[in-house]
């Protein structure tokens, strides 16, 4: 594993370092790339010059909207063996997934509230989608569940034929030990539609412990 964190300011007098060397890292499997505002072009230059044939996991964080060209180039160049792509909360709202090149990514980690804007996903091999949410512990569990469901309801089905699990990260859902019962009769029409997708065997909607988030029940407690 390797973590690259660019400095927050340029060297004195605005000078820039010499061109980055070509690095061959044939066994590197995990890369965490944190890019500051002033140095995104420089880090892009470094990454473009690296040889990463075994890279399996990439974490990307930028302090300002990343350039489409930079992220596209990053995945085009080093995505041939990439299995996990994690995008930081501050970055995921600025990256449009449909604009990225196809890659054999099996796990995508992103900020859940930004999923509504991604009407297509280029990574058809995804089996696990991890969505982070800033839920409110003072609200009831049902409200938190439907906050996540509302963000996930436009997730494109046809683009994700291999999807098995959608993992929702956020308290208090992280602590569920069994599916939370929700009375079906109390739901609006939209809420029933959002919930119906997750009642099938796959894809499963689970928390970080693999526990399904909810089950629908009748007024007398019977499971639907």
mmCIF file with all atom_site columns, C-alpha atoms in Angstrom:
data_model
loop_
_atom_site.group_PDB
_atom_site.id
_atom_site.type_symbol
_atom_site.label_atom_id
_atom_site.label_alt_id
_atom_site.label_comp_id
_atom_site.label_asym_id
_atom_site.label_entity_id
_atom_site.label_seq_id
_atom_site.pdbx_PDB_ins_code
_atom_site.Cartn_x
_atom_site.Cartn_y
_atom_site.Cartn_z
_atom_site.occupancy
_atom_site.B_iso_or_equiv
_atom_site.pdbx_formal_charge
_atom_site.auth_seq_id
_atom_site.auth_comp_id
_atom_site.auth_asym_id
_atom_site.auth_atom_id
_atom_site.pdbx_PDB_model_num
ATOM 1   C CA . UNK A 1 1   ? 0.000   0.000   0.000   1.00 0.00 ? 1   UNK A CA 1
ATOM 2   C CA . UNK A 1 2   ? 1.118   3.569   -0.713  1.00 0.00 ? 2   UNK A CA 1
ATOM 3   C CA . UNK A 1 3   ? -0.364  6.900   0.382   1.00 0.00 ? 3   UNK A CA 1
ATOM 4   C CA . UNK A 1 4   ? 0.434   10.076  -1.553  1.00 0.00 ? 4   UNK A CA 1
ATOM 5   C CA . UNK A 1 5   ? -0.538  13.404  0.024   1.00 0.00 ? 5   UNK A CA 1
ATOM 6   C CA . UNK A 1 6   ? 0.446   16.459  -1.998  1.00 0.00 ? 6   UNK A CA 1
ATOM 7   C CA . UNK A 1 7   ? 1.779   19.530  -0.118  1.00 0.00 ? 7   UNK A CA 1
ATOM 8   C CA . UNK A 1 8   ? -0.536  22.494  0.410   1.00 0.00 ? 8   UNK A CA 1
ATOM 9   C CA . UNK A 1 9   ? 1.602   25.107  -1.251  1.00 0.00 ? 9   UNK A CA 1
ATOM 10  C CA . UNK A 1 10  ? 4.137   25.513  -4.015  1.00 0.00 ? 10  UNK A CA 1
ATOM 11  C CA . UNK A 1 11  ? 7.848   25.915  -3.203  1.00 0.00 ? 11  UNK A CA 1
ATOM 12  C CA . UNK A 1 12  ? 9.237   29.394  -2.536  1.00 0.00 ? 12  UNK A CA 1
ATOM 13  C CA . UNK A 1 13  ? 9.109   31.951  -5.382  1.00 0.00 ? 13  UNK A CA 1
ATOM 14  C CA . UNK A 1 14  ? 6.466   29.878  -7.180  1.00 0.00 ? 14  UNK A CA 1
ATOM 15  C CA . UNK A 1 15  ? 9.009   27.482  -8.620  1.00 0.00 ? 15  UNK A CA 1
ATOM 16  C CA . UNK A 1 16  ? 7.910   23.939  -9.443  1.00 0.00 ? 16  UNK A CA 1
ATOM 17  C CA . UNK A 1 17  ? 9.837   20.727  -8.944  1.00 0.00 ? 17  UNK A CA 1
ATOM 18  C CA . UNK A 1 18  ? 11.446  19.034  -11.882 1.00 0.00 ? 18  UNK A CA 1
ATOM 19  C CA . UNK A 1 19  ? 9.391   16.622  -13.938 1.00 0.00 ? 19  UNK A CA 1
ATOM 20  C CA . UNK A 1 20  ? 8.382   13.559  -11.970 1.00 0.00 ? 20  UNK A CA 1
ATOM 21  C CA . UNK A 1 21  ? 10.400  10.403  -12.596 1.00 0.00 ? 21  UNK A CA 1
ATOM 22  C CA . UNK A 1 22  ? 8.901   7.269   -14.044 1.00 0.00 ? 22  UNK A CA 1
ATOM 23  C CA . UNK A 1 23  ? 8.348   4.774   -11.238 1.00 0.00 ? 23  UNK A CA 1
ATOM 24  C CA . UNK A 1 24  ? 7.819   1.066   -11.724 1.00 0.00 ? 24  UNK A CA 1
ATOM 25  C CA . UNK A 1 25  ? 5.797   -0.433  -8.861  1.00 0.00 ? 25  UNK A CA 1
ATOM 26  C CA . UNK A 1 26  ? 4.915   -3.902  -10.146 1.00 0.00 ? 26  UNK A CA 1
ATOM 27  C CA . UNK A 1 27  ? 3.512   -5.289  -6.861  1.00 0.00 ? 27  UNK A CA 1
ATOM 28  C CA . UNK A 1 28  ? 1.735   -2.198  -5.486  1.00 0.00 ? 28  UNK A CA 1
ATOM 29  C CA . UNK A 1 29  ? -1.902  -3.146  -4.795  1.00 0.00 ? 29  UNK A CA 1
ATOM 30  C CA . UNK A 1 30  ? -3.337  -0.147  -2.921  1.00 0.00 ? 30  UNK A CA 1
ATOM 31  C CA . UNK A 1 31  ? -2.940  3.590   -3.588  1.00 0.00 ? 31  UNK A CA 1
ATOM 32  C CA . UNK A 1 32  ? -4.450  6.467   -1.583  1.00 0.00 ? 32  UNK A CA 1
ATOM 33  C CA . UNK A 1 33  ? -4.173  9.701   -3.509  1.00 0.00 ? 33  UNK A CA 1
ATOM 34  C CA . UNK A 1 34  ? -4.933  12.973  -1.709  1.00 0.00 ? 34  UNK A CA 1
ATOM 35  C CA . UNK A 1 35  ? -4.509  15.995  -3.974  1.00 0.00 ? 35  UNK A CA 1
ATOM 36  C CA . UNK A 1 36  ? -4.440  19.617  -2.818  1.00 0.00 ? 36  UNK A CA 1
ATOM 37  C CA . UNK A 1 37  ? -5.739  22.465  -4.966  1.00 0.00 ? 37  UNK A CA 1
ATOM 38  C CA . UNK A 1 38  ? -2.383  23.779  -6.142  1.00 0.00 ? 38  UNK A CA 1
ATOM 39  C CA . UNK A 1 39  ? -0.884  20.424  -6.935  1.00 0.00 ? 39  UNK A CA 1
ATOM 40  C CA . UNK A 1 40  ? -3.489  18.436  -8.822  1.00 0.00 ? 40  UNK A CA 1
ATOM 41  C CA . UNK A 1 41  ? -1.642  18.879  -12.167 1.00 0.00 ? 41  UNK A CA 1
ATOM 42  C CA . UNK A 1 42  ? 1.621   17.842  -10.534 1.00 0.00 ? 42  UNK A CA 1
ATOM 43  C CA . UNK A 1 43  ? 0.143   14.693  -8.954  1.00 0.00 ? 43  UNK A CA 1
ATOM 44  C CA . UNK A 1 44  ? -1.510  13.837  -12.273 1.00 0.00 ? 44  UNK A CA 1
ATOM 45  C CA . UNK A 1 45  ? 1.900   14.070  -13.897 1.00 0.00 ? 45  UNK A CA 1
ATOM 46  C CA . UNK A 1 46  ? 3.405   11.750  -11.287 1.00 0.00 ? 46  UNK A CA 1
ATOM 47  C CA . UNK A 1 47  ? 0.615   9.199   -11.585 1.00 0.00 ? 47  UNK A CA 1
ATOM 48  C CA . UNK A 1 48  ? 0.759   9.233   -15.375 1.00 0.00 ? 48  UNK A CA 1
ATOM 49  C CA . UNK A 1 49  ? 4.429   8.373   -15.122 1.00 0.00 ? 49  UNK A CA 1
ATOM 50  C CA . UNK A 1 50  ? 3.990   5.404   -12.815 1.00 0.00 ? 50  UNK A CA 1
ATOM 51  C CA . UNK A 1 51  ? 3.747   1.777   -13.856 1.00 0.00 ? 51  UNK A CA 1
ATOM 52  C CA . UNK A 1 52  ? 1.106   0.077   -11.657 1.00 0.00 ? 52  UNK A CA 1
ATOM 53  C CA . UNK A 1 53  ? 0.228   -3.258  -13.298 1.00 0.00 ? 53  UNK A CA 1
ATOM 54  C CA . UNK A 1 54  ? -1.003  -4.861  -10.034 1.00 0.00 ? 54  UNK A CA 1
ATOM 55  C CA . UNK A 1 55  ? -3.040  -1.937  -8.656  1.00 0.00 ? 55  UNK A CA 1
ATOM 56  C CA . UNK A 1 56  ? -6.284  -3.274  -7.160  1.00 0.00 ? 56  UNK A CA 1
ATOM 57  C CA . UNK A 1 57  ? -7.489  -0.480  -4.843  1.00 0.00 ? 57  UNK A CA 1
ATOM 58  C CA . UNK A 1 58  ? -7.574  3.282   -5.453  1.00 0.00 ? 58  UNK A CA 1
ATOM 59  C CA . UNK A 1 59  ? -8.749  5.955   -2.999  1.00 0.00 ? 59  UNK A CA 1
ATOM 60  C CA . UNK A 1 60  ? -9.143  9.441   -4.471  1.00 0.00 ? 60  UNK A CA 1
ATOM 61  C CA . UNK A 1 61  ? -9.512  12.728  -2.586  1.00 0.00 ? 61  UNK A CA 1
ATOM 62  C CA . UNK A 1 62  ? -9.228  16.218  -4.033  1.00 0.00 ? 62  UNK A CA 1
ATOM 63  C CA . UNK A 1 63  ? -9.595  19.579  -2.291  1.00 0.00 ? 63  UNK A CA 1
ATOM 64  C CA . UNK A 1 64  ? -11.363 21.132  -5.292  1.00 0.00 ? 64  UNK A CA 1
ATOM 65  C CA . UNK A 1 65  ? -13.370 19.754  -8.232  1.00 0.00 ? 65  UNK A CA 1
ATOM 66  C CA . UNK A 1 66  ? -11.035 17.374  -10.062 1.00 0.00 ? 66  UNK A CA 1
ATOM 67  C CA . UNK A 1 67  ? -10.518 17.739  -13.784 1.00 0.00 ? 67  UNK A CA 1
ATOM 68  C CA . UNK A 1 68  ? -12.488 15.225  -15.826 1.00 0.00 ? 68  UNK A CA 1
ATOM 69  C CA . UNK A 1 69  ? -9.389  14.629  -17.914 1.00 0.00 ? 69  UNK A CA 1
ATOM 70  C CA . UNK A 1 70  ? -7.262  13.881  -14.832 1.00 0.00 ? 70  UNK A CA 1
ATOM 71  C CA . UNK A 1 71  ? -9.603  11.267  -13.359 1.00 0.00 ? 71  UNK A CA 1
ATOM 72  C CA . UNK A 1 72  ? -10.358 9.778   -16.783 1.00 0.00 ? 72  UNK A CA 1
ATOM 73  C CA . UNK A 1 73  ? -6.634  9.444   -17.470 1.00 0.00 ? 73  UNK A CA 1
ATOM 74  C CA . UNK A 1 74  ? -6.009  7.938   -14.045 1.00 0.00 ? 74  UNK A CA 1
ATOM 75  C CA . UNK A 1 75  ? -8.521  5.128   -14.561 1.00 0.00 ? 75  UNK A CA 1
ATOM 76  C CA . UNK A 1 76  ? -7.673  4.639   -18.225 1.00 0.00 ? 76  UNK A CA 1
ATOM 77  C CA . UNK A 1 77  ? -3.998  4.227   -17.399 1.00 0.00 ? 77  UNK A CA 1
ATOM 78  C CA . UNK A 1 78  ? -4.157  2.237   -14.182 1.00 0.00 ? 78  UNK A CA 1
ATOM 79  C CA . UNK A 1 79  ? -7.631  0.712   -14.132 1.00 0.00 ? 79  UNK A CA 1
ATOM 80  C CA . UNK A 1 80  ? -6.903  -2.516  -15.986 1.00 0.00 ? 80  UNK A CA 1
ATOM 81  C CA . UNK A 1 81  ? -6.599  -4.488  -12.731 1.00 0.00 ? 81  UNK A CA 1
ATOM 82  C CA . UNK A 1 82  ? -8.565  -2.144  -10.457 1.00 0.00 ? 82  UNK A CA 1
ATOM 83  C CA . UNK A 1 83  ? -11.085 -3.955  -8.234  1.00 0.00 ? 83  UNK A CA 1
ATOM 84  C CA . UNK A 1 84  ? -11.947 -1.212  -5.689  1.00 0.00 ? 84  UNK A CA 1
ATOM 85  C CA . UNK A 1 85  ? -12.487 2.497   -6.336  1.00 0.00 ? 85  UNK A CA 1
ATOM 86  C CA . UNK A 1 86  ? -13.161 4.721   -3.310  1.00 0.00 ? 86  UNK A CA 1
ATOM 87  C CA . UNK A 1 87  ? -14.072 8.367   -3.857  1.00 0.00 ? 87  UNK A CA 1
ATOM 88  C CA . UNK A 1 88  ? -13.962 10.829  -0.975  1.00 0.00 ? 88  UNK A CA 1
ATOM 89  C CA . UNK A 1 89  ? -17.110 12.690  0.056   1.00 0.00 ? 89  UNK A CA 1
ATOM 90  C CA . UNK A 1 90  ? -15.750 16.069  -1.075  1.00 0.00 ? 90  UNK A CA 1
ATOM 91  C CA . UNK A 1 91  ? -14.803 14.615  -4.446  1.00 0.00 ? 91  UNK A CA 1
ATOM 92  C CA . UNK A 1 92  ? -17.729 12.328  -5.326  1.00 0.00 ? 92  UNK A CA 1
ATOM 93  C CA . UNK A 1 93  ? -20.113 15.224  -5.961  1.00 0.00 ? 93  UNK A CA 1
ATOM 94  C CA . UNK A 1 94  ? -17.784 16.585  -8.634  1.00 0.00 ? 94  UNK A CA 1
ATOM 95  C CA . UNK A 1 95  ? -17.074 13.349  -10.507 1.00 0.00 ? 95  UNK A CA 1
ATOM 96  C CA . UNK A 1 96  ? -19.646 12.241  -13.058 1.00 0.00 ? 96  UNK A CA 1
ATOM 97  C CA . UNK A 1 97  ? -19.463 8.457   -13.258 1.00 0.00 ? 97  UNK A CA 1
ATOM 98  C CA . UNK A 1 98  ? -20.894 8.203   -16.802 1.00 0.00 ? 98  UNK A CA 1
ATOM 99  C CA . UNK A 1 99  ? -17.907 10.222  -18.022 1.00 0.00 ? 99  UNK A CA 1
ATOM 100 C CA . UNK A 1 100 ? -15.350 7.731   -16.711 1.00 0.00 ? 100 UNK A CA 1
ATOM 101 C CA . UNK A 1 101 ? -13.881 4.892   -18.781 1.00 0.00 ? 101 UNK A CA 1
ATOM 102 C CA . UNK A 1 102 ? -14.968 1.310   -18.224 1.00 0.00 ? 102 UNK A CA 1
ATOM 103 C CA . UNK A 1 103 ? -12.899 -0.706  -15.732 1.00 0.00 ? 103 UNK A CA 1
ATOM 104 C CA . UNK A 1 104 ? -13.285 -4.109  -14.024 1.00 0.00 ? 104 UNK A CA 1
ATOM 105 C CA . UNK A 1 105 ? -14.215 -2.484  -10.697 1.00 0.00 ? 105 UNK A CA 1
ATOM 106 C CA . UNK A 1 106 ? -16.055 -4.815  -8.322  1.00 0.00 ? 106 UNK A CA 1
ATOM 107 C CA . UNK A 1 107 ? -16.443 -2.465  -5.340  1.00 0.00 ? 107 UNK A CA 1
ATOM 108 C CA . UNK A 1 108 ? -17.337 1.223   -5.535  1.00 0.00 ? 108 UNK A CA 1
ATOM 109 C CA . UNK A 1 109 ? -17.251 3.410   -2.411  1.00 0.00 ? 109 UNK A CA 1
ATOM 110 C CA . UNK A 1 110 ? -18.840 6.852   -2.670  1.00 0.00 ? 110 UNK A CA 1
ATOM 111 C CA . UNK A 1 111 ? -21.022 9.451   -0.930  1.00 0.00 ? 111 UNK A CA 1
ATOM 112 C CA . UNK A 1 112 ? -24.608 8.214   -1.005  1.00 0.00 ? 112 UNK A CA 1
ATOM 113 C CA . UNK A 1 113 ? -26.313 11.572  -1.526  1.00 0.00 ? 113 UNK A CA 1
ATOM 114 C CA . UNK A 1 114 ? -24.538 12.038  -4.862  1.00 0.00 ? 114 UNK A CA 1
ATOM 115 C CA . UNK A 1 115 ? -25.813 8.812   -6.412  1.00 0.00 ? 115 UNK A CA 1
ATOM 116 C CA . UNK A 1 116 ? -28.970 10.472  -7.758  1.00 0.00 ? 116 UNK A CA 1
ATOM 117 C CA . UNK A 1 117 ? -26.978 12.344  -10.397 1.00 0.00 ? 117 UNK A CA 1
ATOM 118 C CA . UNK A 1 118 ? -25.362 9.203   -11.818 1.00 0.00 ? 118 UNK A CA 1
ATOM 119 C CA . UNK A 1 119 ? -27.982 7.923   -14.257 1.00 0.00 ? 119 UNK A CA 1
ATOM 120 C CA . UNK A 1 120 ? -25.519 5.399   -15.670 1.00 0.00 ? 120 UNK A CA 1
ATOM 121 C CA . UNK A 1 121 ? -22.467 3.620   -14.292 1.00 0.00 ? 121 UNK A CA 1
ATOM 122 C CA . UNK A 1 122 ? -19.600 2.485   -16.545 1.00 0.00 ? 122 UNK A CA 1
ATOM 123 C CA . UNK A 1 123 ? -18.425 -0.261  -14.166 1.00 0.00 ? 123 UNK A CA 1
ATOM 124 C CA . UNK A 1 124 ? -20.639 -3.230  -15.024 1.00 0.00 ? 124 UNK A CA 1
ATOM 125 C CA . UNK A 1 125 ? -18.655 -5.660  -12.835 1.00 0.00 ? 125 UNK A CA 1
ATOM 126 C CA . UNK A 1 126 ? -19.640 -3.976  -9.562  1.00 0.00 ? 126 UNK A CA 1
ATOM 127 C CA . UNK A 1 127 ? -20.893 -6.516  -7.034  1.00 0.00 ? 127 UNK A CA 1
ATOM 128 C CA . UNK A 1 128 ? -20.669 -4.264  -3.957  1.00 0.00 ? 128 UNK A CA 1
ATOM 129 C CA . UNK A 1 129 ? -21.629 -0.608  -3.719  1.00 0.00 ? 129 UNK A CA 1
ATOM 130 C CA . UNK A 1 130 ? -20.713 1.137   -0.465  1.00 0.00 ? 130 UNK A CA 1
ATOM 131 C CA . UNK A 1 131 ? -22.654 4.368   0.131   1.00 0.00 ? 131 UNK A CA 1
ATOM 132 C CA . UNK A 1 132 ? -21.800 6.737   2.963   1.00 0.00 ? 132 UNK A CA 1
ATOM 133 C CA . UNK A 1 133 ? -24.535 8.877   4.529   1.00 0.00 ? 133 UNK A CA 1
ATOM 134 C CA . UNK A 1 134 ? -24.596 11.602  7.189   1.00 0.00 ? 134 UNK A CA 1
ATOM 135 C CA . UNK A 1 135 ? -27.631 10.340  9.072   1.00 0.00 ? 135 UNK A CA 1
ATOM 136 C CA . UNK A 1 136 ? -29.110 11.989  12.153  1.00 0.00 ? 136 UNK A CA 1
ATOM 137 C CA . UNK A 1 137 ? -29.074 9.874   15.292  1.00 0.00 ? 137 UNK A CA 1
ATOM 138 C CA . UNK A 1 138 ? -31.894 11.944  16.805  1.00 0.00 ? 138 UNK A CA 1
ATOM 139 C CA . UNK A 1 139 ? -34.299 10.826  14.053  1.00 0.00 ? 139 UNK A CA 1
ATOM 140 C CA . UNK A 1 140 ? -36.072 7.487   14.122  1.00 0.00 ? 140 UNK A CA 1
ATOM 141 C CA . UNK A 1 141 ? -34.499 4.500   12.368  1.00 0.00 ? 141 UNK A CA 1
ATOM 142 C CA . UNK A 1 142 ? -37.294 4.369   9.773   1.00 0.00 ? 142 UNK A CA 1
ATOM 143 C CA . UNK A 1 143 ? -36.624 7.986   8.746   1.00 0.00 ? 143 UNK A CA 1
ATOM 144 C CA . UNK A 1 144 ? -32.916 7.271   8.352   1.00 0.00 ? 144 UNK A CA 1
ATOM 145 C CA . UNK A 1 145 ? -33.641 4.203   6.233   1.00 0.00 ? 145 UNK A CA 1
ATOM 146 C CA . UNK A 1 146 ? -35.877 6.160   3.877   1.00 0.00 ? 146 UNK A CA 1
ATOM 147 C CA . UNK A 1 147 ? -33.302 8.938   3.653   1.00 0.00 ? 147 UNK A CA 1
ATOM 148 C CA . UNK A 1 148 ? -30.964 6.322   2.177   1.00 0.00 ? 148 UNK A CA 1
ATOM 149 C CA . UNK A 1 149 ? -33.700 4.773   0.024   1.00 0.00 ? 149 UNK A CA 1
ATOM 150 C CA . UNK A 1 150 ? -34.563 8.132   -1.511  1.00 0.00 ? 150 UNK A CA 1
ATOM 151 C CA . UNK A 1 151 ? -30.940 8.646   -2.577  1.00 0.00 ? 151 UNK A CA 1
ATOM 152 C CA . UNK A 1 152 ? -30.683 5.096   -3.942  1.00 0.00 ? 152 UNK A CA 1
ATOM 153 C CA . UNK A 1 153 ? -33.984 4.832   -5.799  1.00 0.00 ? 153 UNK A CA 1
ATOM 154 C CA . UNK A 1 154 ? -32.563 6.043   -9.141  1.00 0.00 ? 154 UNK A CA 1
ATOM 155 C CA . UNK A 1 155 ? -29.613 3.666   -9.063  1.00 0.00 ? 155 UNK A CA 1
ATOM 156 C CA . UNK A 1 156 ? -29.494 2.250   -12.619 1.00 0.00 ? 156 UNK A CA 1
ATOM 157 C CA . UNK A 1 157 ? -30.374 -1.449  -12.630 1.00 0.00 ? 157 UNK A CA 1
ATOM 158 C CA . UNK A 1 158 ? -29.398 -2.282  -16.209 1.00 0.00 ? 158 UNK A CA 1
ATOM 159 C CA . UNK A 1 159 ? -25.871 -0.925  -15.724 1.00 0.00 ? 159 UNK A CA 1
ATOM 160 C CA . UNK A 1 160 ? -25.220 -3.096  -12.653 1.00 0.00 ? 160 UNK A CA 1
ATOM 161 C CA . UNK A 1 161 ? -26.071 -6.701  -13.614 1.00 0.00 ? 161 UNK A CA 1
ATOM 162 C CA . UNK A 1 162 ? -23.622 -8.165  -11.077 1.00 0.00 ? 162 UNK A CA 1
ATOM 163 C CA . UNK A 1 163 ? -24.713 -6.038  -8.098  1.00 0.00 ? 163 UNK A CA 1
ATOM 164 C CA . UNK A 1 164 ? -25.187 -8.213  -5.005  1.00 0.00 ? 164 UNK A CA 1
ATOM 165 C CA . UNK A 1 165 ? -24.909 -5.862  -2.014  1.00 0.00 ? 165 UNK A CA 1
ATOM 166 C CA . UNK A 1 166 ? -25.451 -2.174  -1.347  1.00 0.00 ? 166 UNK A CA 1
ATOM 167 C CA . UNK A 1 167 ? -23.789 -1.335  1.967   1.00 0.00 ? 167 UNK A CA 1
ATOM 168 C CA . UNK A 1 168 ? -25.127 1.753   3.745   1.00 0.00 ? 168 UNK A CA 1
ATOM 169 C CA . UNK A 1 169 ? -22.663 3.382   6.148   1.00 0.00 ? 169 UNK A CA 1
ATOM 170 C CA . UNK A 1 170 ? -23.972 5.801   8.745   1.00 0.00 ? 170 UNK A CA 1
ATOM 171 C CA . UNK A 1 171 ? -25.143 5.805   12.326  1.00 0.00 ? 171 UNK A CA 1
ATOM 172 C CA . UNK A 1 172 ? -27.532 4.633   13.689  1.00 0.00 ? 172 UNK A CA 1
ATOM 173 C CA . UNK A 1 173 ? -27.931 2.038   10.910  1.00 0.00 ? 173 UNK A CA 1
ATOM 174 C CA . UNK A 1 174 ? -24.399 0.743   11.546  1.00 0.00 ? 174 UNK A CA 1
ATOM 175 C CA . UNK A 1 175 ? -25.539 -0.745  14.851  1.00 0.00 ? 175 UNK A CA 1
ATOM 176 C CA . UNK A 1 176 ? -28.581 -2.698  13.621  1.00 0.00 ? 176 UNK A CA 1
ATOM 177 C CA . UNK A 1 177 ? -28.363 -6.354  14.632  1.00 0.00 ? 177 UNK A CA 1
ATOM 178 C CA . UNK A 1 178 ? -31.498 -7.442  12.741  1.00 0.00 ? 178 UNK A CA 1
ATOM 179 C CA . UNK A 1 179 ? -33.715 -5.986  10.000  1.00 0.00 ? 179 UNK A CA 1
ATOM 180 C CA . UNK A 1 180 ? -35.761 -3.031  11.221  1.00 0.00 ? 180 UNK A CA 1
ATOM 181 C CA . UNK A 1 181 ? -39.539 -3.731  10.884  1.00 0.00 ? 181 UNK A CA 1
ATOM 182 C CA . UNK A 1 182 ? -41.489 -1.089  8.934   1.00 0.00 ? 182 UNK A CA 1
ATOM 183 C CA . UNK A 1 183 ? -45.276 -1.198  8.751   1.00 0.00 ? 183 UNK A CA 1
ATOM 184 C CA . UNK A 1 184 ? -46.243 -1.222  5.086   1.00 0.00 ? 184 UNK A CA 1
ATOM 185 C CA . UNK A 1 185 ? -49.616 0.472   5.566   1.00 0.00 ? 185 UNK A CA 1
ATOM 186 C CA . UNK A 1 186 ? -47.917 3.572   6.977   1.00 0.00 ? 186 UNK A CA 1
ATOM 187 C CA . UNK A 1 187 ? -45.884 4.246   3.821   1.00 0.00 ? 187 UNK A CA 1
ATOM 188 C CA . UNK A 1 188 ? -46.608 6.611   0.981   1.00 0.00 ? 188 UNK A CA 1
ATOM 189 C CA . UNK A 1 189 ? -46.812 5.309   -2.592  1.00 0.00 ? 189 UNK A CA 1
ATOM 190 C CA . UNK A 1 190 ? -43.281 6.531   -3.340  1.00 0.00 ? 190 UNK A CA 1
ATOM 191 C CA . UNK A 1 191 ? -41.910 4.935   -0.195  1.00 0.00 ? 191 UNK A CA 1
ATOM 192 C CA . UNK A 1 192 ? -43.466 1.587   -1.135  1.00 0.00 ? 192 UNK A CA 1
ATOM 193 C CA . UNK A 1 193 ? -41.819 1.799   -4.551  1.00 0.00 ? 193 UNK A CA 1
ATOM 194 C CA . UNK A 1 194 ? -38.438 2.658   -3.046  1.00 0.00 ? 194 UNK A CA 1
ATOM 195 C CA . UNK A 1 195 ? -38.687 -0.220  -0.560  1.00 0.00 ? 195 UNK A CA 1
ATOM 196 C CA . UNK A 1 196 ? -39.956 -2.839  -3.030  1.00 0.00 ? 196 UNK A CA 1
ATOM 197 C CA . UNK A 1 197 ? -36.641 -3.053  -4.893  1.00 0.00 ? 197 UNK A CA 1
ATOM 198 C CA . UNK A 1 198 ? -34.833 -4.274  -1.774  1.00 0.00 ? 198 UNK A CA 1
ATOM 199 C CA . UNK A 1 199 ? -37.267 -7.031  -0.813  1.00 0.00 ? 199 UNK A CA 1
ATOM 200 C CA . UNK A 1 200 ? -35.775 -9.410  -3.382  1.00 0.00 ? 200 UNK A CA 1
ATOM 201 C CA . UNK A 1 201 ? -32.859 -11.756 -2.736  1.00 0.00 ? 201 UNK A CA 1
ATOM 202 C CA . UNK A 1 202 ? -30.513 -9.497  -4.712  1.00 0.00 ? 202 UNK A CA 1
ATOM 203 C CA . UNK A 1 203 ? -29.377 -6.870  -4.527  1.00 0.00 ? 203 UNK A CA 1
ATOM 204 C CA . UNK A 1 204 ? -29.387 -6.762  -0.723  1.00 0.00 ? 204 UNK A CA 1
ATOM 205 C CA . UNK A 1 205 ? -29.482 -3.486  1.208   1.00 0.00 ? 205 UNK A CA 1
ATOM 206 C CA . UNK A 1 206 ? -27.327 -4.033  4.299   1.00 0.00 ? 206 UNK A CA 1
ATOM 207 C CA . UNK A 1 207 ? -25.319 -2.205  6.953   1.00 0.00 ? 207 UNK A CA 1
ATOM 208 C CA . UNK A 1 208 ? -21.577 -2.578  7.570   1.00 0.00 ? 208 UNK A CA 1
ATOM 209 C CA . UNK A 1 209 ? -22.232 -5.842  9.460   1.00 0.00 ? 209 UNK A CA 1
ATOM 210 C CA . UNK A 1 210 ? -24.117 -7.429  6.560   1.00 0.00 ? 210 UNK A CA 1
ATOM 211 C CA . UNK A 1 211 ? -27.515 -7.099  8.285   1.00 0.00 ? 211 UNK A CA 1
ATOM 212 C CA . UNK A 1 212 ? -30.449 -6.215  6.015   1.00 0.00 ? 212 UNK A CA 1
ATOM 213 C CA . UNK A 1 213 ? -31.677 -2.739  6.910   1.00 0.00 ? 213 UNK A CA 1
ATOM 214 C CA . UNK A 1 214 ? -35.403 -3.423  7.014   1.00 0.00 ? 214 UNK A CA 1
ATOM 215 C CA . UNK A 1 215 ? -38.299 -5.745  6.464   1.00 0.00 ? 215 UNK A CA 1
ATOM 216 C CA . UNK A 1 216 ? -41.884 -4.742  5.664   1.00 0.00 ? 216 UNK A CA 1
ATOM 217 C CA . UNK A 1 217 ? -44.597 -5.997  8.010   1.00 0.00 ? 217 UNK A CA 1
ATOM 218 C CA . UNK A 1 218 ? -48.369 -5.836  8.165   1.00 0.00 ? 218 UNK A CA 1
ATOM 219 C CA . UNK A 1 219 ? -50.311 -3.990  10.868  1.00 0.00 ? 219 UNK A CA 1
ATOM 220 C CA . UNK A 1 220 ? -50.500 -7.196  12.922  1.00 0.00 ? 220 UNK A CA 1
ATOM 221 C CA . UNK A 1 221 ? -46.754 -7.787  12.671  1.00 0.00 ? 221 UNK A CA 1
ATOM 222 C CA . UNK A 1 222 ? -46.761 -10.343 9.865   1.00 0.00 ? 222 UNK A CA 1
ATOM 223 C CA . UNK A 1 223 ? -43.821 -10.194 7.460   1.00 0.00 ? 223 UNK A CA 1
ATOM 224 C CA . UNK A 1 224 ? -44.505 -9.297  3.841   1.00 0.00 ? 224 UNK A CA 1
#
